[in-house]
PDB file of C-alpha atoms in Angstrom:
ATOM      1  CA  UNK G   1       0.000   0.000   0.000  1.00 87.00           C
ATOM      2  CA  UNK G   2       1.376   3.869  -0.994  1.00 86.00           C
ATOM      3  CA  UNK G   3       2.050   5.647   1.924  1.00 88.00           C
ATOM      4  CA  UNK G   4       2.711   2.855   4.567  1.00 92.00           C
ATOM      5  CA  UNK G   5       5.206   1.109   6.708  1.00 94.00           C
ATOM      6  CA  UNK G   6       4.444  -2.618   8.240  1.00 96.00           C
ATOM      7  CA  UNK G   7       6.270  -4.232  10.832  1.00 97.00           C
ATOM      8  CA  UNK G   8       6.716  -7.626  12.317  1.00 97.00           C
ATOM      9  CA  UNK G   9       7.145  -7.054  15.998  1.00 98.00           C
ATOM     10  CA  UNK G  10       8.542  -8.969  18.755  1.00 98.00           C
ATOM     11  CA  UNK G  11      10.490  -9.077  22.148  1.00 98.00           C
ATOM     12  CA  UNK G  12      13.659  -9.164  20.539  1.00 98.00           C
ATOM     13  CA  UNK G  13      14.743  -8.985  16.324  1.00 98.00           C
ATOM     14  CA  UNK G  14      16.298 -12.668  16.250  1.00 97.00           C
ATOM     15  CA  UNK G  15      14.390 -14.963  14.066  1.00 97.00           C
ATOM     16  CA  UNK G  16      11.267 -16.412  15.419  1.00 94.00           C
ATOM     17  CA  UNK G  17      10.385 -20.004  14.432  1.00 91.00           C
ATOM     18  CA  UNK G  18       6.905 -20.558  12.951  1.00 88.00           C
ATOM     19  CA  UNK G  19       5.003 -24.129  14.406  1.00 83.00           C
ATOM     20  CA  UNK G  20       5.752 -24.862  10.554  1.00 85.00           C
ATOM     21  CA  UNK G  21       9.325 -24.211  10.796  1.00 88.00           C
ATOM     22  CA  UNK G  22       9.495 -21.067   9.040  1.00 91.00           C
ATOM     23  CA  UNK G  23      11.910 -18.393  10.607  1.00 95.00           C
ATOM     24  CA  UNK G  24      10.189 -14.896  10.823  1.00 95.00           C
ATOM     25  CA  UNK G  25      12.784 -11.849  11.342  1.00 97.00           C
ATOM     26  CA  UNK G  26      11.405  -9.169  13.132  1.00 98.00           C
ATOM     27  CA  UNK G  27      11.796  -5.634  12.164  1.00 98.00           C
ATOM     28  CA  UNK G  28      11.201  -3.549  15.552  1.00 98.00           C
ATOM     29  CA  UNK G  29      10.898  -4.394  18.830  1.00 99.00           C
ATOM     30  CA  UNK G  30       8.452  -4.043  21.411  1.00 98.00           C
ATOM     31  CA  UNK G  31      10.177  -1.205  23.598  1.00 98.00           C
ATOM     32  CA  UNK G  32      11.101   0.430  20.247  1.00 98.00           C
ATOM     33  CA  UNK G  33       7.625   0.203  18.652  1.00 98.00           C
ATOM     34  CA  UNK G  34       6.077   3.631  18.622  1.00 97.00           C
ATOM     35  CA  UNK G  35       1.933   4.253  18.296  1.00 98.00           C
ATOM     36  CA  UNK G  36       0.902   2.189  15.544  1.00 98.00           C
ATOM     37  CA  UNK G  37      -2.001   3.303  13.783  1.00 97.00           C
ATOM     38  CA  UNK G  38      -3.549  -0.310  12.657  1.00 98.00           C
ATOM     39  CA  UNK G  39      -2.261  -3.251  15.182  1.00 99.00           C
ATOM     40  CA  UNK G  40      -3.199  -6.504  13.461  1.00 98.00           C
ATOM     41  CA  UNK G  41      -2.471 -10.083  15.379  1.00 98.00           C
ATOM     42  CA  UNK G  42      -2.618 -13.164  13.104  1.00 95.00           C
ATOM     43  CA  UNK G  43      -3.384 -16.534  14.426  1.00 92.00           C
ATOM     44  CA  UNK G  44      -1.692 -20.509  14.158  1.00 89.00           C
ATOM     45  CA  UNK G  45      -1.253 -23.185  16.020  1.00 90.00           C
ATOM     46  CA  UNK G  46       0.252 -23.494  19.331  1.00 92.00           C
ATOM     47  CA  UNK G  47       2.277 -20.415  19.070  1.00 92.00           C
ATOM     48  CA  UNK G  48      -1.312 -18.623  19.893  1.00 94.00           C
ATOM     49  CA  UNK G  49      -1.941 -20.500  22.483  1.00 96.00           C
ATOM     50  CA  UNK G  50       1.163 -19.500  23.852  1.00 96.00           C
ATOM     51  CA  UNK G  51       0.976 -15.902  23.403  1.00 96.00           C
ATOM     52  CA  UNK G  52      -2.415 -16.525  25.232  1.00 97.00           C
ATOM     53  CA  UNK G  53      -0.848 -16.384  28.324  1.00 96.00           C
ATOM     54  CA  UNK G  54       2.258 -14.215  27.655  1.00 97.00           C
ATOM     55  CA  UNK G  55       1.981 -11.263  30.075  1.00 97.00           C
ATOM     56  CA  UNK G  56       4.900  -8.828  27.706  1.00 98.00           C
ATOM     57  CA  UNK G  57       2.763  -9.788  24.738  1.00 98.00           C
ATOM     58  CA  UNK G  58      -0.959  -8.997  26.414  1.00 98.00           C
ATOM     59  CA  UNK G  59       0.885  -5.682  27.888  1.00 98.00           C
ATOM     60  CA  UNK G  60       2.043  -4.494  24.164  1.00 99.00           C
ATOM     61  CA  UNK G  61      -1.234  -5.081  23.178  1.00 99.00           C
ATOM     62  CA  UNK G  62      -3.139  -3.100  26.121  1.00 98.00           C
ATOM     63  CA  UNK G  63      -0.427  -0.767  25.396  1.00 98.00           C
ATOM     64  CA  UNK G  64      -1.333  -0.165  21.207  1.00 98.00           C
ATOM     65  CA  UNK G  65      -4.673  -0.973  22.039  1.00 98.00           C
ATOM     66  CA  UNK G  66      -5.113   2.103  23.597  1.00 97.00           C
ATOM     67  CA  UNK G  67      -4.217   4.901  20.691  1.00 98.00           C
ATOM     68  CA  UNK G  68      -4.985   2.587  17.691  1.00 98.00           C
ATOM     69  CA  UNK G  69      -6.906   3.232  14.627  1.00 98.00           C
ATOM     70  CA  UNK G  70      -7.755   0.107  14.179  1.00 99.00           C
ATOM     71  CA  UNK G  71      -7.830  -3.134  16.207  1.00 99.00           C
ATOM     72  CA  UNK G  72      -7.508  -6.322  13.829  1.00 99.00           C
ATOM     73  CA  UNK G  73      -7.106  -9.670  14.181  1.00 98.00           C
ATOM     74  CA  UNK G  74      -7.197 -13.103  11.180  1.00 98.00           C
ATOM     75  CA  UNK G  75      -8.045 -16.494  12.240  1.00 97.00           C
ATOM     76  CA  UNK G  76      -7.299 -17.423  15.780  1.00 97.00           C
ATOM     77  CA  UNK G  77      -5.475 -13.931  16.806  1.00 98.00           C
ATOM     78  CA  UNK G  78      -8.955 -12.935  18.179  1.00 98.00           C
ATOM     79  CA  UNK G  79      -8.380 -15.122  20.969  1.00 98.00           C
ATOM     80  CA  UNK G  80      -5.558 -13.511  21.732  1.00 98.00           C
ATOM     81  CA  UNK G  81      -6.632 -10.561  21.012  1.00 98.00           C
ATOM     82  CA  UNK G  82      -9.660 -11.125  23.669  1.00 97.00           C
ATOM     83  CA  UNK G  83      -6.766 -12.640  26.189  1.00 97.00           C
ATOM     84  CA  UNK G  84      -5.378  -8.766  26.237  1.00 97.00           C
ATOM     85  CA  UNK G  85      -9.162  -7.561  27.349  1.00 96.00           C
ATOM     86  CA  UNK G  86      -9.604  -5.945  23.654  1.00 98.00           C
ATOM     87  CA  UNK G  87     -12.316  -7.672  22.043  1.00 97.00           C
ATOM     88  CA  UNK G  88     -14.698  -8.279  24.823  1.00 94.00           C
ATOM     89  CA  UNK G  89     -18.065  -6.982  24.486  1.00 94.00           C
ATOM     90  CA  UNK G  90     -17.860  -6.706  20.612  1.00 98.00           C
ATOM     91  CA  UNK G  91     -19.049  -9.105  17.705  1.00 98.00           C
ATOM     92  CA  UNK G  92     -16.153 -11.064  15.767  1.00 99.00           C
ATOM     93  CA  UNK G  93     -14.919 -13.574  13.791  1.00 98.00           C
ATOM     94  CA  UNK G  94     -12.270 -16.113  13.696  1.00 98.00           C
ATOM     95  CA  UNK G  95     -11.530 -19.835  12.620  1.00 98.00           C
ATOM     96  CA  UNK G  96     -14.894 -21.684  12.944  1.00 97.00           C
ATOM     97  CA  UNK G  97     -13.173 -24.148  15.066  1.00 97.00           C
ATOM     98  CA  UNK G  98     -12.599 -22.112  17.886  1.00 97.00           C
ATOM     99  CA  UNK G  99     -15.579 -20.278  17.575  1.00 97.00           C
ATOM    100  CA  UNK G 100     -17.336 -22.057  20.759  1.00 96.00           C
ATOM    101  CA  UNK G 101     -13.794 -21.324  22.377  1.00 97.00           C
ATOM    102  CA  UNK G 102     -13.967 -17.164  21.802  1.00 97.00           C
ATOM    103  CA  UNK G 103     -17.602 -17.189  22.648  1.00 96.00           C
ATOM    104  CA  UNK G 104     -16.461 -18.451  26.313  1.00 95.00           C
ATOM    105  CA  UNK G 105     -14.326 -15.073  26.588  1.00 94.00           C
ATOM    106  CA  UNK G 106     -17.300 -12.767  26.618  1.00 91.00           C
ATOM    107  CA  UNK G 107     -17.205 -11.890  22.426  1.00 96.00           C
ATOM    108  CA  UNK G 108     -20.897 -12.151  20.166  1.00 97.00           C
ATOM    109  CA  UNK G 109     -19.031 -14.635  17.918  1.00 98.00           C
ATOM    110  CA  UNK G 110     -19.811 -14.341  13.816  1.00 98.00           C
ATOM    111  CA  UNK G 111     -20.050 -16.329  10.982  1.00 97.00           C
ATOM    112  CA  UNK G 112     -19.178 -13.834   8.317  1.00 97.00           C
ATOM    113  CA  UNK G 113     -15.331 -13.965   6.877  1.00 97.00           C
ATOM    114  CA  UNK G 114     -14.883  -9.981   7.873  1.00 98.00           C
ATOM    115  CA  UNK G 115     -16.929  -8.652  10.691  1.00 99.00           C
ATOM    116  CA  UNK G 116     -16.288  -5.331  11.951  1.00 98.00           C
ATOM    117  CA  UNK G 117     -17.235  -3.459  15.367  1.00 98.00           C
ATOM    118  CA  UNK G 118     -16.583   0.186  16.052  1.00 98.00           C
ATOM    119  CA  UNK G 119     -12.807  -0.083  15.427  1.00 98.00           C
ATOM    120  CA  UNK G 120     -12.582  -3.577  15.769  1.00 99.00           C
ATOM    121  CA  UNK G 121     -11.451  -5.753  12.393  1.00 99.00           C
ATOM    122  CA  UNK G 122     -11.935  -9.495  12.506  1.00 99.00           C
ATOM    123  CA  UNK G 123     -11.438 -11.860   9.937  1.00 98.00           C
ATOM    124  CA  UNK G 124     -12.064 -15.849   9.924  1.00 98.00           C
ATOM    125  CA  UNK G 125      -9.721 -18.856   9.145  1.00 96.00           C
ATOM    126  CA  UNK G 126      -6.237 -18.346   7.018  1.00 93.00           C
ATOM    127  CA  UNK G 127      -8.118 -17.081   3.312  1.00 96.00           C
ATOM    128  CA  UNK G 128     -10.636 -14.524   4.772  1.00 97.00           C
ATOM    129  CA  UNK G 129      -6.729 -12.802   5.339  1.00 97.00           C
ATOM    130  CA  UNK G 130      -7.239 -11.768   2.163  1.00 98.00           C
ATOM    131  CA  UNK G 131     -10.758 -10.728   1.976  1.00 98.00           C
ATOM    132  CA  UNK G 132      -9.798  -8.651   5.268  1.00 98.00           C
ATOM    133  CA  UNK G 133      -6.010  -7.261   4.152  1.00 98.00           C
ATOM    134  CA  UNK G 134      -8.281  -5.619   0.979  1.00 98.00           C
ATOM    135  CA  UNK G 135     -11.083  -4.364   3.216  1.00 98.00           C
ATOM    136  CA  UNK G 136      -8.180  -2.721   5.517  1.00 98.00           C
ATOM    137  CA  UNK G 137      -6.314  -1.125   2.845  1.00 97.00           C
ATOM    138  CA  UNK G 138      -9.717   0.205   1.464  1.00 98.00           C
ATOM    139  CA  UNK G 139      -9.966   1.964   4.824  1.00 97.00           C
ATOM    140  CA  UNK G 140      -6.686   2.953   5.305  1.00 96.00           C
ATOM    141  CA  UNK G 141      -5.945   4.158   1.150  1.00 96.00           C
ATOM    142  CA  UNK G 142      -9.644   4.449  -0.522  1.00 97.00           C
ATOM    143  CA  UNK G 143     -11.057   1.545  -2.259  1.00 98.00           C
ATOM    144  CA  UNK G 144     -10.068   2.687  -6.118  1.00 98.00           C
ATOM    145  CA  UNK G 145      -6.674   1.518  -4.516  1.00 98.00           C
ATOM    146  CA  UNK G 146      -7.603  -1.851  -2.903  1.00 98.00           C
ATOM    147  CA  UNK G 147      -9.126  -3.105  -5.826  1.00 98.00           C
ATOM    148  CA  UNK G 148      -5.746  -2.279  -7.684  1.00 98.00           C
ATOM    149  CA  UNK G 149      -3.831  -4.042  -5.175  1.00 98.00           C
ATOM    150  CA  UNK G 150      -6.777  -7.201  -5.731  1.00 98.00           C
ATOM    151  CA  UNK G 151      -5.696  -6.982  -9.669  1.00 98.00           C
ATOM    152  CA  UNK G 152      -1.995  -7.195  -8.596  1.00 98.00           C
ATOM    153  CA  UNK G 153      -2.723 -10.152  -6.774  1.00 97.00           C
ATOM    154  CA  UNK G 154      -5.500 -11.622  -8.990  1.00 98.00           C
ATOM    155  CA  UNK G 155      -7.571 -12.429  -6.580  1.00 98.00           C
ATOM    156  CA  UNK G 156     -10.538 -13.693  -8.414  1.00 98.00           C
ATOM    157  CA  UNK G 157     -11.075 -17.068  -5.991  1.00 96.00           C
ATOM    158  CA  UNK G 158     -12.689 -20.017  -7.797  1.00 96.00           C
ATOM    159  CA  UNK G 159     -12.091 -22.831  -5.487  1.00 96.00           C
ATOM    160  CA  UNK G 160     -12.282 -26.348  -7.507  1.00 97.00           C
ATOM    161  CA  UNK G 161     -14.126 -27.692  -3.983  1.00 97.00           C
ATOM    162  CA  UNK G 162     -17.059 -26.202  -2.157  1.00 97.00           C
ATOM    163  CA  UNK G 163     -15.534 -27.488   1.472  1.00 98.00           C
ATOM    164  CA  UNK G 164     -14.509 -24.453   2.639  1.00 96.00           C
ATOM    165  CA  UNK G 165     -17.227 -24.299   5.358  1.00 96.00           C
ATOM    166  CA  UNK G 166     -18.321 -27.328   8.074  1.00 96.00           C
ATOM    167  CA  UNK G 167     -21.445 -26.492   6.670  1.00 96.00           C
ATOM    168  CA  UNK G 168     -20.673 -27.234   2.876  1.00 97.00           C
ATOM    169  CA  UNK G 169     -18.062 -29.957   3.709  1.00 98.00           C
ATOM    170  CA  UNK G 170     -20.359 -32.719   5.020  1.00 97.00           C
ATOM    171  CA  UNK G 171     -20.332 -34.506   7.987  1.00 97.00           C
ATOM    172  CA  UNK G 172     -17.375 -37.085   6.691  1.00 98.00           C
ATOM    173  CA  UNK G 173     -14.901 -34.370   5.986  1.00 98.00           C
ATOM    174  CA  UNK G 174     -15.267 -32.190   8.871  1.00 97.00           C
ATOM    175  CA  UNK G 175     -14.726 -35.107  11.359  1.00 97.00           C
ATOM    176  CA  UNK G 176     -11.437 -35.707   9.855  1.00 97.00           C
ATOM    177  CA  UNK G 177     -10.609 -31.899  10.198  1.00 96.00           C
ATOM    178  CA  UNK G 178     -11.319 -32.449  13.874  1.00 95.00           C
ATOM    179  CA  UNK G 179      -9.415 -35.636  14.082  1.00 96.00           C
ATOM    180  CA  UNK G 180      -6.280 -33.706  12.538  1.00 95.00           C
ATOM    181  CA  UNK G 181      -7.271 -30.701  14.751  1.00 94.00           C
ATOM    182  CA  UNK G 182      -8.237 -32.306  18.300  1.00 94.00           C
ATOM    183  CA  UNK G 183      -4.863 -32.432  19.821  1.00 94.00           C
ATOM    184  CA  UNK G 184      -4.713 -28.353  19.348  1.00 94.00           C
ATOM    185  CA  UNK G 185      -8.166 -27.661  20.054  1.00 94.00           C
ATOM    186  CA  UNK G 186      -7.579 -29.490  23.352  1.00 96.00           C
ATOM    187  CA  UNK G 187      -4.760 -27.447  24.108  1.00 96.00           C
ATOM    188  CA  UNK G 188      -6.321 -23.890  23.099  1.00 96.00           C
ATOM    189  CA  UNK G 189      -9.332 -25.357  25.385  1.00 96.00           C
ATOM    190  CA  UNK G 190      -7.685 -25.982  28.321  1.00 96.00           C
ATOM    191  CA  UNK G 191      -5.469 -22.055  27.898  1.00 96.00           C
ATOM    192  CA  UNK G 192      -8.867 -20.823  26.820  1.00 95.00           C
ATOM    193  CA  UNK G 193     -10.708 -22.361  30.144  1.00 95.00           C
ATOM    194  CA  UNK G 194      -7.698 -20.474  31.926  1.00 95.00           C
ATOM    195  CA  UNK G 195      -8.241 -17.187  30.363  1.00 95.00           C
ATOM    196  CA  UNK G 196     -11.890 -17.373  31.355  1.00 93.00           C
ATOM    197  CA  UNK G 197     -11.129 -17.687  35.105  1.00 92.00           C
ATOM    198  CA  UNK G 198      -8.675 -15.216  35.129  1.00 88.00           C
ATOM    199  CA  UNK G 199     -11.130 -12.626  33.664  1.00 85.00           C
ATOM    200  CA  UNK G 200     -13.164 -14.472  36.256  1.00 77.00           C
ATOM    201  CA  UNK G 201     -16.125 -15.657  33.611  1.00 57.00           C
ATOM    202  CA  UNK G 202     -18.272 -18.770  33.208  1.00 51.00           C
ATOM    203  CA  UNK G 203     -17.665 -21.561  30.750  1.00 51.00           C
ATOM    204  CA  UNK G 204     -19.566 -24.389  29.457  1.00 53.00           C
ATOM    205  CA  UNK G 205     -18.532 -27.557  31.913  1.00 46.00           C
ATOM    206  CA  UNK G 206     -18.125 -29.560  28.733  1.00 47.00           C
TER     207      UNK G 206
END
Protein backbone atom coordinates (compact mmCIF):
# COMPACT_ATOMS: atom_id res chain seq x y z
CA UNK A 1 0.00 0.00 0.00
CA UNK A 2 1.38 3.87 -0.99
CA UNK A 3 2.05 5.65 1.92
CA UNK A 4 2.71 2.85 4.57
CA UNK A 5 5.21 1.11 6.71
CA UNK A 6 4.44 -2.62 8.24
CA UNK A 7 6.27 -4.23 10.83
CA UNK A 8 6.72 -7.63 12.32
CA UNK A 9 7.15 -7.05 16.00
CA UNK A 10 8.54 -8.97 18.75
CA UNK A 11 10.49 -9.08 22.15
CA UNK A 12 13.66 -9.16 20.54
CA UNK A 13 14.74 -8.98 16.32
CA UNK A 14 16.30 -12.67 16.25
CA UNK A 15 14.39 -14.96 14.07
CA UNK A 16 11.27 -16.41 15.42
CA UNK A 17 10.39 -20.00 14.43
CA UNK A 18 6.91 -20.56 12.95
CA UNK A 19 5.00 -24.13 14.41
CA UNK A 20 5.75 -24.86 10.55
CA UNK A 21 9.33 -24.21 10.80
CA UNK A 22 9.49 -21.07 9.04
CA UNK A 23 11.91 -18.39 10.61
CA UNK A 24 10.19 -14.90 10.82
CA UNK A 25 12.78 -11.85 11.34
CA UNK A 26 11.41 -9.17 13.13
CA UNK A 27 11.80 -5.63 12.16
CA UNK A 28 11.20 -3.55 15.55
CA UNK A 29 10.90 -4.39 18.83
CA UNK A 30 8.45 -4.04 21.41
CA UNK A 31 10.18 -1.21 23.60
CA UNK A 32 11.10 0.43 20.25
CA UNK A 33 7.62 0.20 18.65
CA UNK A 34 6.08 3.63 18.62
CA UNK A 35 1.93 4.25 18.30
CA UNK A 36 0.90 2.19 15.54
CA UNK A 37 -2.00 3.30 13.78
CA UNK A 38 -3.55 -0.31 12.66
CA UNK A 39 -2.26 -3.25 15.18
CA UNK A 40 -3.20 -6.50 13.46
CA UNK A 41 -2.47 -10.08 15.38
CA UNK A 42 -2.62 -13.16 13.10
CA UNK A 43 -3.38 -16.53 14.43
CA UNK A 44 -1.69 -20.51 14.16
CA UNK A 45 -1.25 -23.19 16.02
CA UNK A 46 0.25 -23.49 19.33
CA UNK A 47 2.28 -20.41 19.07
CA UNK A 48 -1.31 -18.62 19.89
CA UNK A 49 -1.94 -20.50 22.48
CA UNK A 50 1.16 -19.50 23.85
CA UNK A 51 0.98 -15.90 23.40
CA UNK A 52 -2.41 -16.53 25.23
CA UNK A 53 -0.85 -16.38 28.32
CA UNK A 54 2.26 -14.22 27.65
CA UNK A 55 1.98 -11.26 30.07
CA UNK A 56 4.90 -8.83 27.71
CA UNK A 57 2.76 -9.79 24.74
CA UNK A 58 -0.96 -9.00 26.41
CA UNK A 59 0.89 -5.68 27.89
CA UNK A 60 2.04 -4.49 24.16
CA UNK A 61 -1.23 -5.08 23.18
CA UNK A 62 -3.14 -3.10 26.12
CA UNK A 63 -0.43 -0.77 25.40
CA UNK A 64 -1.33 -0.16 21.21
CA UNK A 65 -4.67 -0.97 22.04
CA UNK A 66 -5.11 2.10 23.60
CA UNK A 67 -4.22 4.90 20.69
CA UNK A 68 -4.98 2.59 17.69
CA UNK A 69 -6.91 3.23 14.63
CA UNK A 70 -7.76 0.11 14.18
CA UNK A 71 -7.83 -3.13 16.21
CA UNK A 72 -7.51 -6.32 13.83
CA UNK A 73 -7.11 -9.67 14.18
CA UNK A 74 -7.20 -13.10 11.18
CA UNK A 75 -8.04 -16.49 12.24
CA UNK A 76 -7.30 -17.42 15.78
CA UNK A 77 -5.48 -13.93 16.81
CA UNK A 78 -8.96 -12.94 18.18
CA UNK A 79 -8.38 -15.12 20.97
CA UNK A 80 -5.56 -13.51 21.73
CA UNK A 81 -6.63 -10.56 21.01
CA UNK A 82 -9.66 -11.13 23.67
CA UNK A 83 -6.77 -12.64 26.19
CA UNK A 84 -5.38 -8.77 26.24
CA UNK A 85 -9.16 -7.56 27.35
CA UNK A 86 -9.60 -5.95 23.65
CA UNK A 87 -12.32 -7.67 22.04
CA UNK A 88 -14.70 -8.28 24.82
CA UNK A 89 -18.07 -6.98 24.49
CA UNK A 90 -17.86 -6.71 20.61
CA UNK A 91 -19.05 -9.10 17.71
CA UNK A 92 -16.15 -11.06 15.77
CA UNK A 93 -14.92 -13.57 13.79
CA UNK A 94 -12.27 -16.11 13.70
CA UNK A 95 -11.53 -19.83 12.62
CA UNK A 96 -14.89 -21.68 12.94
CA UNK A 97 -13.17 -24.15 15.07
CA UNK A 98 -12.60 -22.11 17.89
CA UNK A 99 -15.58 -20.28 17.57
CA UNK A 100 -17.34 -22.06 20.76
CA UNK A 101 -13.79 -21.32 22.38
CA UNK A 102 -13.97 -17.16 21.80
CA UNK A 103 -17.60 -17.19 22.65
CA UNK A 104 -16.46 -18.45 26.31
CA UNK A 105 -14.33 -15.07 26.59
CA UNK A 106 -17.30 -12.77 26.62
CA UNK A 107 -17.21 -11.89 22.43
CA UNK A 108 -20.90 -12.15 20.17
CA UNK A 109 -19.03 -14.64 17.92
CA UNK A 110 -19.81 -14.34 13.82
CA UNK A 111 -20.05 -16.33 10.98
CA UNK A 112 -19.18 -13.83 8.32
CA UNK A 113 -15.33 -13.97 6.88
CA UNK A 114 -14.88 -9.98 7.87
CA UNK A 115 -16.93 -8.65 10.69
CA UNK A 116 -16.29 -5.33 11.95
CA UNK A 117 -17.23 -3.46 15.37
CA UNK A 118 -16.58 0.19 16.05
CA UNK A 119 -12.81 -0.08 15.43
CA UNK A 120 -12.58 -3.58 15.77
CA UNK A 121 -11.45 -5.75 12.39
CA UNK A 122 -11.94 -9.50 12.51
CA UNK A 123 -11.44 -11.86 9.94
CA UNK A 124 -12.06 -15.85 9.92
CA UNK A 125 -9.72 -18.86 9.15
CA UNK A 126 -6.24 -18.35 7.02
CA UNK A 127 -8.12 -17.08 3.31
CA UNK A 128 -10.64 -14.52 4.77
CA UNK A 129 -6.73 -12.80 5.34
CA UNK A 130 -7.24 -11.77 2.16
CA UNK A 131 -10.76 -10.73 1.98
CA UNK A 132 -9.80 -8.65 5.27
CA UNK A 133 -6.01 -7.26 4.15
CA UNK A 134 -8.28 -5.62 0.98
CA UNK A 135 -11.08 -4.36 3.22
CA UNK A 136 -8.18 -2.72 5.52
CA UNK A 137 -6.31 -1.13 2.85
CA UNK A 138 -9.72 0.21 1.46
CA UNK A 139 -9.97 1.96 4.82
CA UNK A 140 -6.69 2.95 5.30
CA UNK A 141 -5.94 4.16 1.15
CA UNK A 142 -9.64 4.45 -0.52
CA UNK A 143 -11.06 1.55 -2.26
CA UNK A 144 -10.07 2.69 -6.12
CA UNK A 145 -6.67 1.52 -4.52
CA UNK A 146 -7.60 -1.85 -2.90
CA UNK A 147 -9.13 -3.10 -5.83
CA UNK A 148 -5.75 -2.28 -7.68
CA UNK A 149 -3.83 -4.04 -5.17
CA UNK A 150 -6.78 -7.20 -5.73
CA UNK A 151 -5.70 -6.98 -9.67
CA UNK A 152 -2.00 -7.19 -8.60
CA UNK A 153 -2.72 -10.15 -6.77
CA UNK A 154 -5.50 -11.62 -8.99
CA UNK A 155 -7.57 -12.43 -6.58
CA UNK A 156 -10.54 -13.69 -8.41
CA UNK A 157 -11.07 -17.07 -5.99
CA UNK A 158 -12.69 -20.02 -7.80
CA UNK A 159 -12.09 -22.83 -5.49
CA UNK A 160 -12.28 -26.35 -7.51
CA UNK A 161 -14.13 -27.69 -3.98
CA UNK A 162 -17.06 -26.20 -2.16
CA UNK A 163 -15.53 -27.49 1.47
CA UNK A 164 -14.51 -24.45 2.64
CA UNK A 165 -17.23 -24.30 5.36
CA UNK A 166 -18.32 -27.33 8.07
CA UNK A 167 -21.44 -26.49 6.67
CA UNK A 168 -20.67 -27.23 2.88
CA UNK A 169 -18.06 -29.96 3.71
CA UNK A 170 -20.36 -32.72 5.02
CA UNK A 171 -20.33 -34.51 7.99
CA UNK A 172 -17.37 -37.09 6.69
CA UNK A 173 -14.90 -34.37 5.99
CA UNK A 174 -15.27 -32.19 8.87
CA UNK A 175 -14.73 -35.11 11.36
CA UNK A 176 -11.44 -35.71 9.86
CA UNK A 177 -10.61 -31.90 10.20
CA UNK A 178 -11.32 -32.45 13.87
CA UNK A 179 -9.42 -35.64 14.08
CA UNK A 180 -6.28 -33.71 12.54
CA UNK A 181 -7.27 -30.70 14.75
CA UNK A 182 -8.24 -32.31 18.30
CA UNK A 183 -4.86 -32.43 19.82
CA UNK A 184 -4.71 -28.35 19.35
CA UNK A 185 -8.17 -27.66 20.05
CA UNK A 186 -7.58 -29.49 23.35
CA UNK A 187 -4.76 -27.45 24.11
CA UNK A 188 -6.32 -23.89 23.10
CA UNK A 189 -9.33 -25.36 25.39
CA UNK A 190 -7.69 -25.98 28.32
CA UNK A 191 -5.47 -22.06 27.90
CA UNK A 192 -8.87 -20.82 26.82
CA UNK A 193 -10.71 -22.36 30.14
CA UNK A 194 -7.70 -20.47 31.93
CA UNK A 195 -8.24 -17.19 30.36
CA UNK A 196 -11.89 -17.37 31.36
CA UNK A 197 -11.13 -17.69 35.11
CA UNK A 198 -8.67 -15.22 35.13
CA UNK A 199 -11.13 -12.63 33.66
CA UNK A 200 -13.16 -14.47 36.26
CA UNK A 201 -16.12 -15.66 33.61
CA UNK A 202 -18.27 -18.77 33.21
CA UNK A 203 -17.67 -21.56 30.75
CA UNK A 204 -19.57 -24.39 29.46
CA UNK A 205 -18.53 -27.56 31.91
CA UNK A 206 -18.13 -29.56 28.73
Amino acid sequence: MPDTQVHLLWKTLEPVKSSEGLSLLPTMTFEQCPALDVLCVPGGAIGQVEMMRDEEVLNFLRQQGETAKFITSVCTGSLILVAAGLLQGYRAACHWAFRDQLAMLGVEVRTERIVIDRNRITGGGVTAGIDFGLLVAAKLVGEETAKVIQLVLEYNPAPPFDAGSPETAGEAIVEKFNQMGRPLQTVSLAQTRQTADRFAWVYPSN
